[in-house]
XYZ file of C-alpha atoms in Angstrom:
724
model
C -25.072 24.677 25.247
C -25.012 20.885 25.017
C -28.128 19.193 23.668
C -29.962 16.904 26.088
C -29.398 13.221 25.364
C -33.096 12.536 24.902
C -33.504 15.227 22.252
C -30.461 13.824 20.395
C -31.962 10.321 20.289
C -35.335 11.625 19.218
C -33.806 13.665 16.418
C -31.730 10.738 15.116
C -34.768 8.441 15.280
C -36.779 10.845 13.171
C -34.003 11.158 10.606
C -33.717 7.376 10.215
C -37.471 7.050 9.914
C -37.767 9.854 7.385
C -34.708 11.233 5.538
C -36.627 14.444 4.810
C -35.997 15.494 8.406
C -32.258 15.682 7.737
C -32.637 19.454 7.393
C -33.693 19.714 11.018
C -30.782 17.507 12.062
C -28.340 19.768 10.283
C -29.749 22.799 12.033
C -29.099 21.159 15.409
C -25.509 20.289 14.547
C -24.283 23.888 14.588
C -22.789 23.873 18.035
C -21.385 26.816 19.945
C -17.792 27.080 18.590
C -17.696 29.259 15.493
C -16.248 28.537 12.091
C -13.291 30.640 13.166
C -12.556 28.118 15.917
C -12.713 25.233 13.451
C -10.442 27.064 11.023
C -7.901 27.773 13.741
C -7.983 24.111 14.802
C -7.359 22.959 11.226
C -4.476 25.421 10.807
C -3.041 24.198 14.103
C -3.117 20.586 12.948
C -1.405 21.438 9.665
C 1.301 23.392 11.487
C 1.807 20.545 13.959
C 2.245 18.079 11.076
C 4.997 20.322 9.699
C 6.500 21.001 13.119
C 6.947 17.306 13.894
C 9.262 17.147 10.871
C 11.495 19.996 12.046
C 14.595 17.805 11.784
C 13.953 17.426 8.066
C 14.533 21.117 7.495
C 17.745 21.097 9.553
C 19.446 18.479 7.337
C 20.535 19.388 3.781
C 18.247 17.513 1.407
C 16.682 16.042 4.539
C 13.860 13.546 4.223
C 11.969 11.600 6.892
C 11.440 7.877 6.520
C 15.042 7.418 5.387
C 17.548 4.690 6.186
C 18.875 1.417 4.846
C 15.760 -0.550 5.810
C 13.238 2.134 4.886
C 10.653 1.209 2.269
C 11.134 4.702 0.886
C 14.773 3.903 0.141
C 14.260 0.287 -0.853
C 11.141 0.564 -3.010
C 9.308 3.858 -3.372
C 12.146 6.098 -4.522
C 13.142 3.775 -7.364
C 9.569 3.148 -8.500
C 8.656 6.827 -8.448
C 11.883 7.832 -10.177
C 11.113 5.266 -12.890
C 7.590 6.696 -13.339
C 8.866 10.262 -13.548
C 11.631 9.335 -15.989
C 9.413 7.191 -18.222
C 6.720 9.850 -18.546
C 9.329 12.542 -19.261
C 10.957 10.428 -21.984
C 7.947 8.811 -23.663
C 4.975 10.930 -22.616
C 3.124 7.765 -21.554
C 2.521 6.123 -18.185
C 4.473 2.834 -18.011
C 2.590 -0.346 -17.155
C 5.618 -2.655 -16.871
C 8.747 -2.093 -14.765
C 11.854 -3.643 -16.387
C 14.235 -2.726 -13.547
C 13.362 -5.439 -10.985
C 13.301 -9.231 -11.221
C 13.963 -9.087 -14.979
C 10.691 -7.193 -15.378
C 7.368 -7.220 -13.562
C 3.939 -5.519 -13.702
C 4.050 -1.882 -12.642
C 0.395 -0.850 -12.848
C -0.545 -3.969 -10.851
C 1.965 -3.286 -8.069
C 0.145 -1.711 -5.097
C 3.386 -0.101 -3.896
C 3.525 1.949 -7.098
C 0.085 3.544 -6.357
C 0.035 4.399 -10.044
C -3.614 5.472 -10.198
C -3.642 7.448 -6.931
C -3.907 11.119 -8.027
C -1.267 12.579 -5.637
C 1.323 10.165 -7.110
C 1.421 12.233 -10.271
C 2.529 15.360 -8.472
C 5.986 13.859 -9.042
C 5.899 15.161 -12.610
C 5.848 18.717 -11.228
C 8.381 18.444 -8.406
C 11.877 17.130 -7.723
C 11.761 13.726 -6.060
C 12.834 14.860 -2.603
C 10.256 17.677 -2.524
C 7.599 15.312 -3.864
C 8.093 12.770 -1.086
C 8.256 15.486 1.541
C 4.983 16.997 0.325
C 3.207 13.642 0.114
C 4.394 12.464 3.532
C 3.701 15.661 5.458
C 0.546 16.344 3.458
C -1.010 12.999 4.307
C 0.020 13.374 7.936
C -1.887 16.664 8.106
C -4.749 15.136 6.129
C -5.046 12.361 8.726
C -5.160 14.886 11.573
C -7.754 17.115 9.920
C -9.843 14.041 9.068
C -9.813 12.854 12.679
C -10.778 16.371 13.801
C -13.672 16.474 11.321
C -14.845 13.023 12.411
C -14.843 14.131 16.035
C -16.624 17.429 15.316
C -19.231 16.318 12.779
C -19.461 12.605 13.383
C -19.267 12.393 17.173
C -20.371 16.025 17.816
C -17.485 16.989 20.074
C -16.456 20.536 20.857
C -13.479 22.205 19.239
C -11.050 21.427 22.062
C -12.008 17.756 22.308
C -11.893 17.375 18.518
C -8.444 18.992 18.387
C -7.232 16.475 20.947
C -8.628 13.661 18.749
C -6.870 15.068 15.678
C -3.506 15.242 17.444
C -3.960 11.824 19.044
C -4.465 10.190 15.640
C -2.086 12.314 13.550
C 0.796 12.000 16.004
C -0.035 8.465 17.109
C 3.154 6.360 17.247
C 1.316 3.708 15.217
C 0.990 6.140 12.303
C 4.351 7.858 12.853
C 6.102 4.495 13.212
C 5.074 3.431 9.721
C 5.576 6.976 8.442
C 9.166 6.854 9.672
C 9.696 3.352 8.292
C 8.982 4.681 4.801
C 5.678 2.847 4.449
C 4.407 5.479 2.050
C 1.340 3.686 0.703
C 0.347 2.562 4.202
C 0.556 6.142 5.478
C -1.496 7.421 2.553
C -4.180 4.747 2.946
C -4.399 5.128 6.742
C -4.899 8.890 6.362
C -8.269 8.145 4.717
C -9.654 6.155 7.684
C -11.330 9.087 9.493
C -12.654 10.543 6.237
C -14.348 7.288 5.207
C -15.804 6.921 8.702
C -17.054 10.507 8.738
C -18.764 10.329 5.343
C -20.442 7.036 6.246
C -21.692 8.356 9.595
C -23.084 11.440 7.876
C -24.747 9.245 5.255
C -26.513 7.237 7.956
C -27.439 10.309 9.955
C -28.176 12.941 7.331
C -29.186 11.080 4.221
C -27.900 9.147 1.180
C -26.378 12.177 -0.504
C -23.290 11.443 1.614
C -22.900 7.948 0.154
C -20.984 9.241 -2.869
C -18.352 11.052 -0.750
C -18.049 7.934 1.440
C -17.565 5.706 -1.605
C -15.096 8.082 -3.256
C -13.057 8.305 -0.059
C -13.022 4.499 0.161
C -11.986 4.247 -3.494
C -9.114 6.674 -2.987
C -8.017 4.717 0.093
C -7.830 1.624 -2.136
C -5.942 3.467 -4.873
C -3.473 4.731 -2.265
C -1.874 1.343 -2.695
C -1.838 -0.635 0.531
C -4.277 -3.586 0.248
C -4.003 -4.472 3.934
C -5.121 -1.029 5.108
C -7.780 -0.943 2.373
C -9.103 -4.233 3.772
C -9.278 -2.623 7.211
C -11.277 0.211 5.656
C -13.792 -2.372 4.448
C -13.946 -3.913 7.915
C -14.624 -0.465 9.361
C -17.374 0.200 6.833
C -18.927 -3.167 7.663
C -18.741 -2.496 11.400
C -20.285 0.970 11.083
C -23.048 -0.365 8.849
C -23.774 -3.231 11.241
C -23.847 -0.799 14.143
C -26.231 1.418 12.228
C -28.526 -1.543 11.532
C -28.686 -2.542 15.205
C -29.155 1.035 16.357
C -31.938 1.659 13.824
C -33.799 -1.482 14.880
C -33.615 -0.462 18.546
C -34.840 3.095 18.025
C -37.974 2.533 15.949
C -41.300 1.646 17.597
C -42.835 -0.680 14.971
C -41.571 -3.544 12.831
C -42.388 -1.910 9.498
C -40.557 1.316 10.372
C -37.636 -0.669 11.753
C -37.389 -2.637 8.524
C -37.444 0.533 6.437
C -34.734 2.122 8.557
C -32.627 -1.049 8.459
C -32.943 -1.313 4.669
C -31.908 2.302 4.341
C -28.785 1.802 6.462
C -27.928 -1.421 4.608
C -28.324 0.377 1.273
C -25.963 3.101 2.439
C -23.323 0.509 3.382
C -23.721 -1.405 0.123
C -23.648 1.797 -1.925
C -20.482 2.963 -0.186
C -18.694 -0.336 -0.840
C -19.945 -0.503 -4.438
C -18.728 2.984 -5.341
C -15.477 2.467 -3.441
C -14.747 -0.896 -5.069
C -15.514 0.440 -8.542
C -13.334 3.530 -8.111
C -10.566 1.392 -6.635
C -10.862 -1.191 -9.419
C -8.110 0.564 -11.388
C -5.747 -1.007 -8.848
C -7.875 -3.879 -7.525
C -8.309 -5.778 -10.804
C -4.624 -5.754 -11.900
C -3.466 -6.372 -8.305
C -5.774 -9.385 -7.910
C -4.393 -10.800 -11.161
C -0.838 -10.198 -9.930
C -1.647 -11.817 -6.583
C -3.006 -14.872 -8.393
C 0.228 -15.116 -10.396
C 2.440 -14.544 -7.352
C 3.790 -16.397 -4.331
C 1.300 -14.449 -2.237
C -1.492 -16.725 -3.468
C -1.634 -19.353 -0.748
C 1.879 -18.539 0.410
C 1.010 -16.851 3.693
C -0.148 -18.361 6.940
C -1.210 -16.601 10.128
C 1.915 -17.040 12.244
C 2.547 -13.602 13.765
C 1.543 -13.573 17.402
C 1.548 -11.031 20.189
C 0.943 -12.106 23.782
C -1.704 -10.110 25.710
C 0.872 -9.019 28.290
C 3.147 -7.741 25.523
C 0.286 -5.761 24.022
C -0.384 -4.143 27.398
C 3.318 -3.370 27.726
C 3.410 -1.826 24.244
C 0.482 0.428 25.164
C 2.913 2.256 27.439
C 6.221 2.147 25.547
C 7.620 1.537 22.068
C 10.203 -1.308 21.880
C 12.893 0.771 20.158
C 15.472 -1.965 20.677
C 13.715 -4.189 18.118
C 14.463 -4.329 14.396
C 10.926 -3.219 13.473
C 9.547 -1.158 16.385
C 6.767 0.228 14.182
C 5.166 -3.216 13.988
C 4.829 -3.343 17.790
C 3.753 0.235 18.370
C 0.482 0.495 20.279
C 1.158 3.607 22.372
C -1.820 6.014 22.221
C -0.343 8.473 24.707
C -0.725 8.554 28.484
C -3.408 11.296 28.407
C -5.476 9.191 25.980
C -5.303 6.175 28.296
C -6.328 8.397 31.200
C -9.201 10.131 29.390
C -10.907 7.289 27.566
C -12.575 5.705 30.670
C -14.145 9.090 31.396
C -16.158 8.751 28.177
C -18.623 6.601 30.137
C -19.507 9.537 32.379
C -21.747 11.133 29.773
C -22.293 9.095 26.584
C -22.315 5.558 27.869
C -23.868 3.804 24.884
C -21.427 5.294 22.374
C -18.495 4.763 24.746
C -19.474 1.122 25.189
C -19.659 0.513 21.421
C -16.290 2.174 20.816
C -14.710 0.215 23.672
C -15.970 -3.064 22.203
C -14.431 -2.031 18.878
C -11.079 -1.295 20.563
C -11.091 -4.665 22.331
C -11.965 -6.563 19.158
C -9.228 -4.714 17.264
C -6.723 -5.576 20.005
C -7.625 -9.269 19.835
C -7.144 -9.313 16.051
C -3.848 -7.443 16.469
C -2.541 -10.317 18.597
C -2.601 -12.534 15.511
C -2.181 -16.238 16.197
C -1.928 -15.650 19.956
C -5.728 -16.045 20.045
C -7.874 -18.421 17.954
C -9.949 -15.605 16.403
C -7.660 -14.490 13.562
C -6.633 -18.035 12.488
C -10.323 -18.956 12.378
C -11.177 -15.896 10.274
C -8.174 -16.492 7.992
C -9.432 -20.012 7.301
C -13.107 -19.205 6.799
C -13.376 -15.548 5.685
C -11.737 -14.294 2.463
C -9.225 -11.515 3.002
C -8.024 -12.241 6.519
C -5.303 -14.653 5.389
C -3.624 -12.486 2.745
C -1.678 -10.154 5.007
C 1.328 -10.264 7.277
C 1.638 -8.192 10.449
C -1.947 -8.277 11.755
C -0.942 -5.724 14.413
C -1.426 -3.094 11.699
C -5.154 -3.305 12.338
C -4.320 -1.189 15.379
C -4.736 1.828 13.082
C -8.438 1.302 13.740
C -7.786 0.892 17.458
C -5.760 4.099 17.540
C -8.527 6.115 15.868
C -11.198 4.617 18.123
C -9.162 5.250 21.273
C -8.654 8.841 20.169
C -12.414 9.292 19.840
C -12.941 7.781 23.282
C -10.352 10.168 24.687
C -12.201 13.048 23.030
C -15.426 11.929 24.711
C -13.619 11.712 28.041
C -12.039 15.122 27.497
C -15.453 16.669 26.938
C -16.993 14.842 29.896
C -14.227 16.148 32.141
C -13.734 19.673 30.836
C -16.626 20.484 28.484
C -19.454 22.731 29.629
C -17.510 23.930 32.680
C -16.359 27.528 32.168
C -14.177 27.463 35.267
C -12.184 24.526 33.775
C -11.906 25.948 30.277
C -8.263 26.989 30.804
C -7.370 23.366 31.489
C -8.321 22.343 27.944
C -5.172 23.716 26.232
C -3.074 22.345 29.106
C -4.358 18.789 28.525
C -3.922 19.115 24.768
C -0.367 20.383 25.284
C 0.344 17.502 27.646
C -0.739 14.994 25.000
C 1.340 16.738 22.337
C 4.469 16.704 24.506
C 3.954 13.032 25.374
C 3.502 11.982 21.741
C 6.371 14.212 20.551
C 8.766 12.415 22.908
C 7.642 9.018 21.622
C 7.537 9.998 17.944
C 10.901 11.709 17.568
C 13.006 8.496 17.484
C 10.633 6.997 14.904
C 11.038 9.655 12.184
C 14.475 8.602 10.829
C 15.548 11.802 9.062
C 18.563 11.548 6.764
C 19.828 13.284 3.648
C 18.267 12.056 0.431
C 21.688 12.262 -1.228
C 22.941 9.381 0.908
C 20.312 6.919 -0.198
C 19.852 7.832 -3.839
C 23.327 8.666 -5.133
C 24.883 5.645 -6.898
C 27.890 4.170 -5.109
C 31.126 3.266 -6.882
C 30.102 -0.411 -6.854
C 26.751 0.377 -8.447
C 28.257 2.664 -11.079
C 30.961 0.145 -12.025
C 28.474 -2.742 -12.172
C 26.166 -0.717 -14.440
C 29.043 0.242 -16.749
C 30.251 -3.363 -17.000
C 26.736 -4.703 -17.582
C 26.006 -2.448 -20.551
C 22.734 -3.666 -22.085
C 22.625 -6.801 -19.955
C 21.222 -7.364 -16.471
C 22.938 -7.665 -13.090
C 22.249 -10.292 -10.443
C 23.178 -9.591 -6.812
C 23.659 -12.725 -4.730
C 23.124 -10.694 -1.555
C 20.964 -7.915 -3.073
C 24.160 -5.948 -3.673
C 22.677 -3.205 -5.880
C 20.121 -0.834 -4.390
C 16.829 -0.511 -6.210
C 16.666 3.243 -5.681
C 19.517 3.938 -8.127
C 18.319 1.736 -10.998
C 16.474 4.381 -13.068
C 19.382 6.832 -12.775
C 21.819 4.149 -13.988
C 19.370 2.693 -16.543
C 20.162 -0.665 -14.973
C 18.037 -3.821 -14.776
C 18.323 -6.451 -12.048
C 17.399 -10.113 -12.069
C 16.933 -9.880 -8.297
C 14.840 -7.446 -6.278
C 12.636 -6.862 -3.259
C 8.852 -6.473 -3.396
C 5.982 -8.252 -1.626
C 4.674 -9.516 -4.986
C 6.817 -11.667 -7.264
C 5.795 -13.742 -10.274
C 5.656 -17.256 -8.787
C 7.160 -19.125 -11.755
C 10.002 -16.643 -11.996
C 10.699 -16.912 -8.261
C 10.800 -20.700 -8.569
C 13.198 -20.575 -11.519
C 15.436 -18.144 -9.640
C 15.969 -20.745 -6.941
C 17.494 -22.956 -9.655
C 19.452 -20.077 -11.207
C 20.534 -18.580 -7.884
C 21.620 -21.877 -6.347
C 19.533 -21.593 -3.173
C 16.460 -23.213 -1.678
C 13.682 -21.412 0.150
C 10.215 -22.816 0.754
C 7.198 -20.587 1.273
C 6.655 -16.871 0.902
C 9.525 -14.386 0.826
C 9.758 -10.628 0.362
C 12.648 -10.706 -2.071
C 14.491 -12.608 -4.795
C 16.737 -14.034 -3.482
C 15.006 -14.210 -0.079
C 16.910 -11.944 2.277
C 16.396 -14.478 5.073
C 18.964 -16.607 3.247
C 21.677 -14.280 4.516
C 20.598 -14.384 8.134
C 23.089 -16.506 10.117
C 20.213 -18.598 11.454
C 19.483 -19.945 7.970
C 21.578 -22.884 6.721
C 22.214 -21.265 3.335
C 23.860 -18.208 4.873
C 26.086 -16.833 2.057
C 26.446 -20.335 0.619
C 24.384 -19.748 -2.544
C 26.278 -20.585 -5.737
C 24.503 -19.184 -8.833
C 24.487 -21.099 -12.113
C 25.882 -19.015 -14.930
C 23.929 -20.683 -17.754
C 20.561 -20.279 -16.061
C 21.268 -16.644 -15.252
C 22.428 -16.261 -18.844
C 18.920 -17.116 -20.077
C 17.770 -13.992 -18.235
C 20.348 -11.844 -20.008
C 22.409 -11.535 -16.801
C 25.877 -10.343 -17.823
C 27.266 -9.339 -14.408
C 26.992 -11.135 -11.065
C 27.822 -9.368 -7.787
C 28.616 -11.295 -4.614
C 30.290 -10.717 -1.274
C 31.397 -14.358 -1.250
C 33.561 -16.093 -3.898
C 31.654 -17.965 -6.631
C 32.891 -21.187 -8.181
C 30.976 -21.542 -11.478
C 33.698 -21.754 -14.199
C 31.657 -19.565 -16.558
C 31.647 -16.722 -14.034
C 34.860 -14.771 -14.631
C 36.066 -12.545 -11.782
C 36.821 -9.144 -13.309
C 36.788 -6.634 -10.426
C 36.551 -6.219 -6.680
C 34.877 -3.111 -5.264
C 35.115 -2.901 -1.488
C 33.926 -6.247 -0.124
C 32.061 -7.212 -3.323
C 33.342 -9.374 -6.177
C 32.090 -8.661 -9.698
C 31.912 -11.544 -12.172
C 31.349 -11.459 -15.934
C 28.923 -14.147 -17.055
C 30.475 -15.823 -20.089
C 27.222 -17.758 -20.624
C 25.037 -14.661 -21.054
C 22.418 -14.860 -23.808
C 21.101 -11.937 -25.861
C 17.822 -10.348 -24.800
C 16.211 -12.105 -27.783
C 17.653 -15.009 -29.780
C 16.554 -17.705 -32.222
C 16.561 -21.486 -31.720
C 15.345 -24.259 -34.055
C 11.581 -24.693 -34.337
C 11.773 -28.236 -32.936
C 13.490 -26.990 -29.778
C 10.954 -24.172 -29.534
C 8.096 -26.664 -29.499
C 9.788 -28.513 -26.648
C 10.424 -25.298 -24.710
C 6.807 -24.160 -25.054
C 5.627 -27.246 -23.185
C 8.526 -27.505 -20.728
C 8.528 -27.054 -16.974
C 11.020 -24.684 -15.303
C 13.053 -27.738 -14.243
C 13.126 -29.055 -17.820
C 14.167 -25.639 -19.114
C 16.955 -25.570 -16.526
C 18.225 -29.009 -17.590
C 18.243 -28.045 -21.263
C 20.068 -24.798 -20.484
C 22.670 -26.524 -18.316
C 23.292 -28.970 -21.197
C 23.908 -26.013 -23.530
C 20.888 -26.797 -25.719
C 19.172 -23.418 -25.243
C 21.437 -21.068 -27.165
C 21.373 -18.985 -30.368
C 21.456 -21.176 -33.489
C 23.163 -19.345 -36.391
C 22.061 -22.089 -38.801
C 18.430 -21.214 -38.137
C 18.915 -17.459 -38.284
C 19.581 -14.346 -36.262
C 17.670 -11.746 -34.246
C 18.410 -8.066 -33.668
C 16.625 -5.872 -31.120
C 15.728 -2.636 -32.942
C 13.655 -0.958 -30.235
C 13.115 -1.489 -26.535
C 11.000 0.404 -24.011
C 9.506 -0.667 -20.707
C 6.321 -1.984 -22.374
C 7.576 -2.889 -25.856
C 10.284 -4.910 -27.594
C 10.795 -4.875 -31.366
C 13.023 -7.558 -32.903
C 14.039 -8.069 -36.539
C 14.593 -11.737 -37.357
C 16.212 -13.192 -40.478
C 15.572 -16.951 -40.634
C 16.811 -19.513 -43.142
C 14.196 -21.980 -41.895
C 11.252 -21.839 -39.524
C 12.516 -20.900 -36.083
C 11.562 -19.923 -32.573
C 12.299 -16.580 -30.906
C 13.152 -16.748 -27.188
C 12.860 -13.499 -25.185
C 14.510 -13.127 -21.775
C 11.556 -11.355 -20.153
C 9.255 -13.138 -17.684
C 5.989 -14.360 -19.169
C 2.950 -12.661 -17.683
C -0.689 -12.206 -18.803
C -1.037 -9.133 -20.980
C 2.063 -9.593 -23.137
C 1.148 -9.977 -26.818
C 3.174 -10.879 -29.901
C 2.753 -9.623 -33.459
C 4.683 -10.749 -36.530
C 4.675 -8.134 -39.287
C 1.661 -6.571 -37.605
C -0.355 -9.801 -37.378
C -1.263 -11.329 -34.018
C 0.814 -14.383 -33.036
C 0.748 -16.759 -30.086
C 3.121 -15.846 -27.268
C 4.238 -19.000 -25.457
C 5.561 -19.593 -21.968
C 9.120 -20.835 -22.408
C 9.596 -23.342 -19.621
C 6.727 -21.592 -17.859
C 9.113 -18.677 -17.208
C 10.176 -16.726 -20.310
C 8.509 -15.617 -23.541
C 8.691 -17.296 -26.914
C 7.038 -17.119 -30.340
C 7.225 -19.308 -33.446
C 8.446 -17.372 -36.502
C 8.338 -18.591 -40.134
C 11.362 -18.496 -42.405
C 12.302 -15.147 -43.901
C 12.821 -11.586 -42.666
C 10.184 -10.447 -40.185
C 9.516 -7.794 -37.602
C 8.401 -9.305 -34.301
C 6.794 -6.916 -31.852
C 6.119 -7.948 -28.256
C 3.918 -5.462 -26.387
C 2.480 -5.363 -22.877
C -1.242 -4.541 -23.123
C -2.798 -5.874 -19.921
C -6.535 -6.386 -20.212
C -6.826 -6.255 -16.430
C -5.655 -2.618 -16.408
C -8.158 -1.497 -19.029
C -10.990 -3.357 -17.298
C -9.995 -1.784 -13.992
C -9.903 1.712 -15.494
C -13.303 1.196 -17.139
C -14.768 0.106 -13.811
C -13.128 3.104 -12.115
C -14.801 5.476 -14.563
C -18.114 3.693 -14.050
C -17.674 4.167 -10.285
C -17.173 7.903 -10.770
C -20.279 8.026 -12.972
C -22.249 6.040 -10.395
C -21.166 8.461 -7.664
C -22.333 11.387 -9.787
C -25.686 9.775 -10.599
C -26.226 8.815 -6.958
C -25.511 12.394 -5.861
C -27.865 13.892 -8.442
C -30.697 11.547 -7.480
C -30.183 12.114 -3.761
C -29.977 15.900 -4.213
C -33.103 15.934 -6.355
C -34.998 13.879 -3.788
C -33.856 16.209 -1.008
C -35.018 19.288 -2.931
C -38.448 17.792 -3.595
C -38.992 16.686 -0.017
C -40.890 19.224 2.124
C -38.688 20.699 4.832
C -40.241 20.730 8.310
C -39.888 23.770 10.541
C -36.477 24.174 12.134
C -36.276 22.147 15.337
C -35.671 23.939 18.585
C -34.522 22.722 21.964
């Protein structure tokens, strides 16, 4: 039997006014469907998550989210393989990744999701099985979360909540990014309904739910997609603001209203505080990386989506585009039909959710309306992300809840229409299945992660040196297997000084923010530098680049053509420098204060090169986070290391701390006195340790908050159980 609207409002008012009445509220929440019905619904959602991936099990070594442009192929496979290999070989979690862009922070890279607990399942499973488990597992987790939000947060019946779970879990917005290999985005988005549910329960039932809300938010941050984590924060802010307004409207006197408002505000602040602290293990290093990268000030709000296009994309996915997942707004025809019916019974809630959908849609249009550019200019966070249409994750979840309300208004409480419930749910499933199937992109893992002949030959020729691909000729996924390092690479975050120097070394020009080094837009026919880049051997030599791969002929005389594999020329760099070498102390002083342009001029003149008269250097040990060099100097000298300078690298000479300089603002260097010495250069990022300490403090805070809230609840007198 459905509770009368007036009794529901009265109960919620009493809970806000006095948290001790939460016990009565919980007693009223046990609606007709049994726990067996909820269990069957959860099992159904898990099975549907698996069933959608049926193609995966038909293809040998099949894996969804596969293909040449998939983030899983381009980024996640290589990063995860590196993590698995490094831990197996050294027993320690690596903090620096030497395989891309001559080396870059690993713990600070959101795409690595290094501190997200499910990431470390990779140490127990083969890579293909790991990715399959994480992808399908988070898909099911998203569906069950949406179901729980509908059942416990919105108080829908089992059938309506099941429809909400399917509508979110199988939404083309989620499946589009799932199929594009956006692993961290999928993982972070799966937490949206769980964060919303815990926060709603905290406002309704009491502060003991703040810790689960904060922990869920923290895990969403650690999942590794800052843009979706930012949308989580927006959702928390919106729910808290809604709770404040609702509390003020329900209470009869100013003092009680103020108390209720302060309580709701404290719940919101507590949720964000715990979430930010738990997520600090990624947030602190990632903020440092962002500050050091092109991302800092490099993005402007340019993406735009016309209102008519948005309406068109609500009905169909533009599969003819290069990135259909970025323009996927389809919620399913049954959802569009059902959501207006939500106003038939719960008008106030339906109105609030509809306003949220409309606001989300306006933000998703990007620069097509003045709202997002205004927010990007005046509110921190809005200007850091590309593809604002991704905020439609929130719109998808909200529309699903509206459809659940409409479903219950149409079919709930009417025994003679009960048989129509599974028919409507089946209709939605069939509709979404037809839309989702082309977005999954199932292929064999062997295709994407087995080194090609070109990659194997390039790795063999490079030996201990690096490779530079003029057109990103070597795939990142195969680097750990080949133990190969690239001077190029693709990742949203790049060290800004290194990216600037690579324009000089790579012989190209690109202003603004790019996703790769070299920018892949360079090879689009619309760009004037299309396949015209001519790398400079001596500048690449400073980065220990011994082999250059290009699909177009190169004319630098110090690049010696040694092989042709398919359509790719391989060149030996006769100007390659050792990973670490010694120059005179006077030159070292000049390099320590040089700009990248000055360093480039000196290198092109041949001035930056090993000086046998000063002494020699031999690398005796090298891991991802550590380089040990033995130097034998006749006079005071300067050790130049071909690894990008970045905060957290430290130098020690014979165990004593030494100053590590920025060579030309790009590389590493340290002054060494005459004699035989052991120079150790180690990556010990303070930002990581601070972030981990804050994460632990967040876990402790969540525990303390829970204990205090539980103790207060036990001491509070419980009123008699409410009855209708």
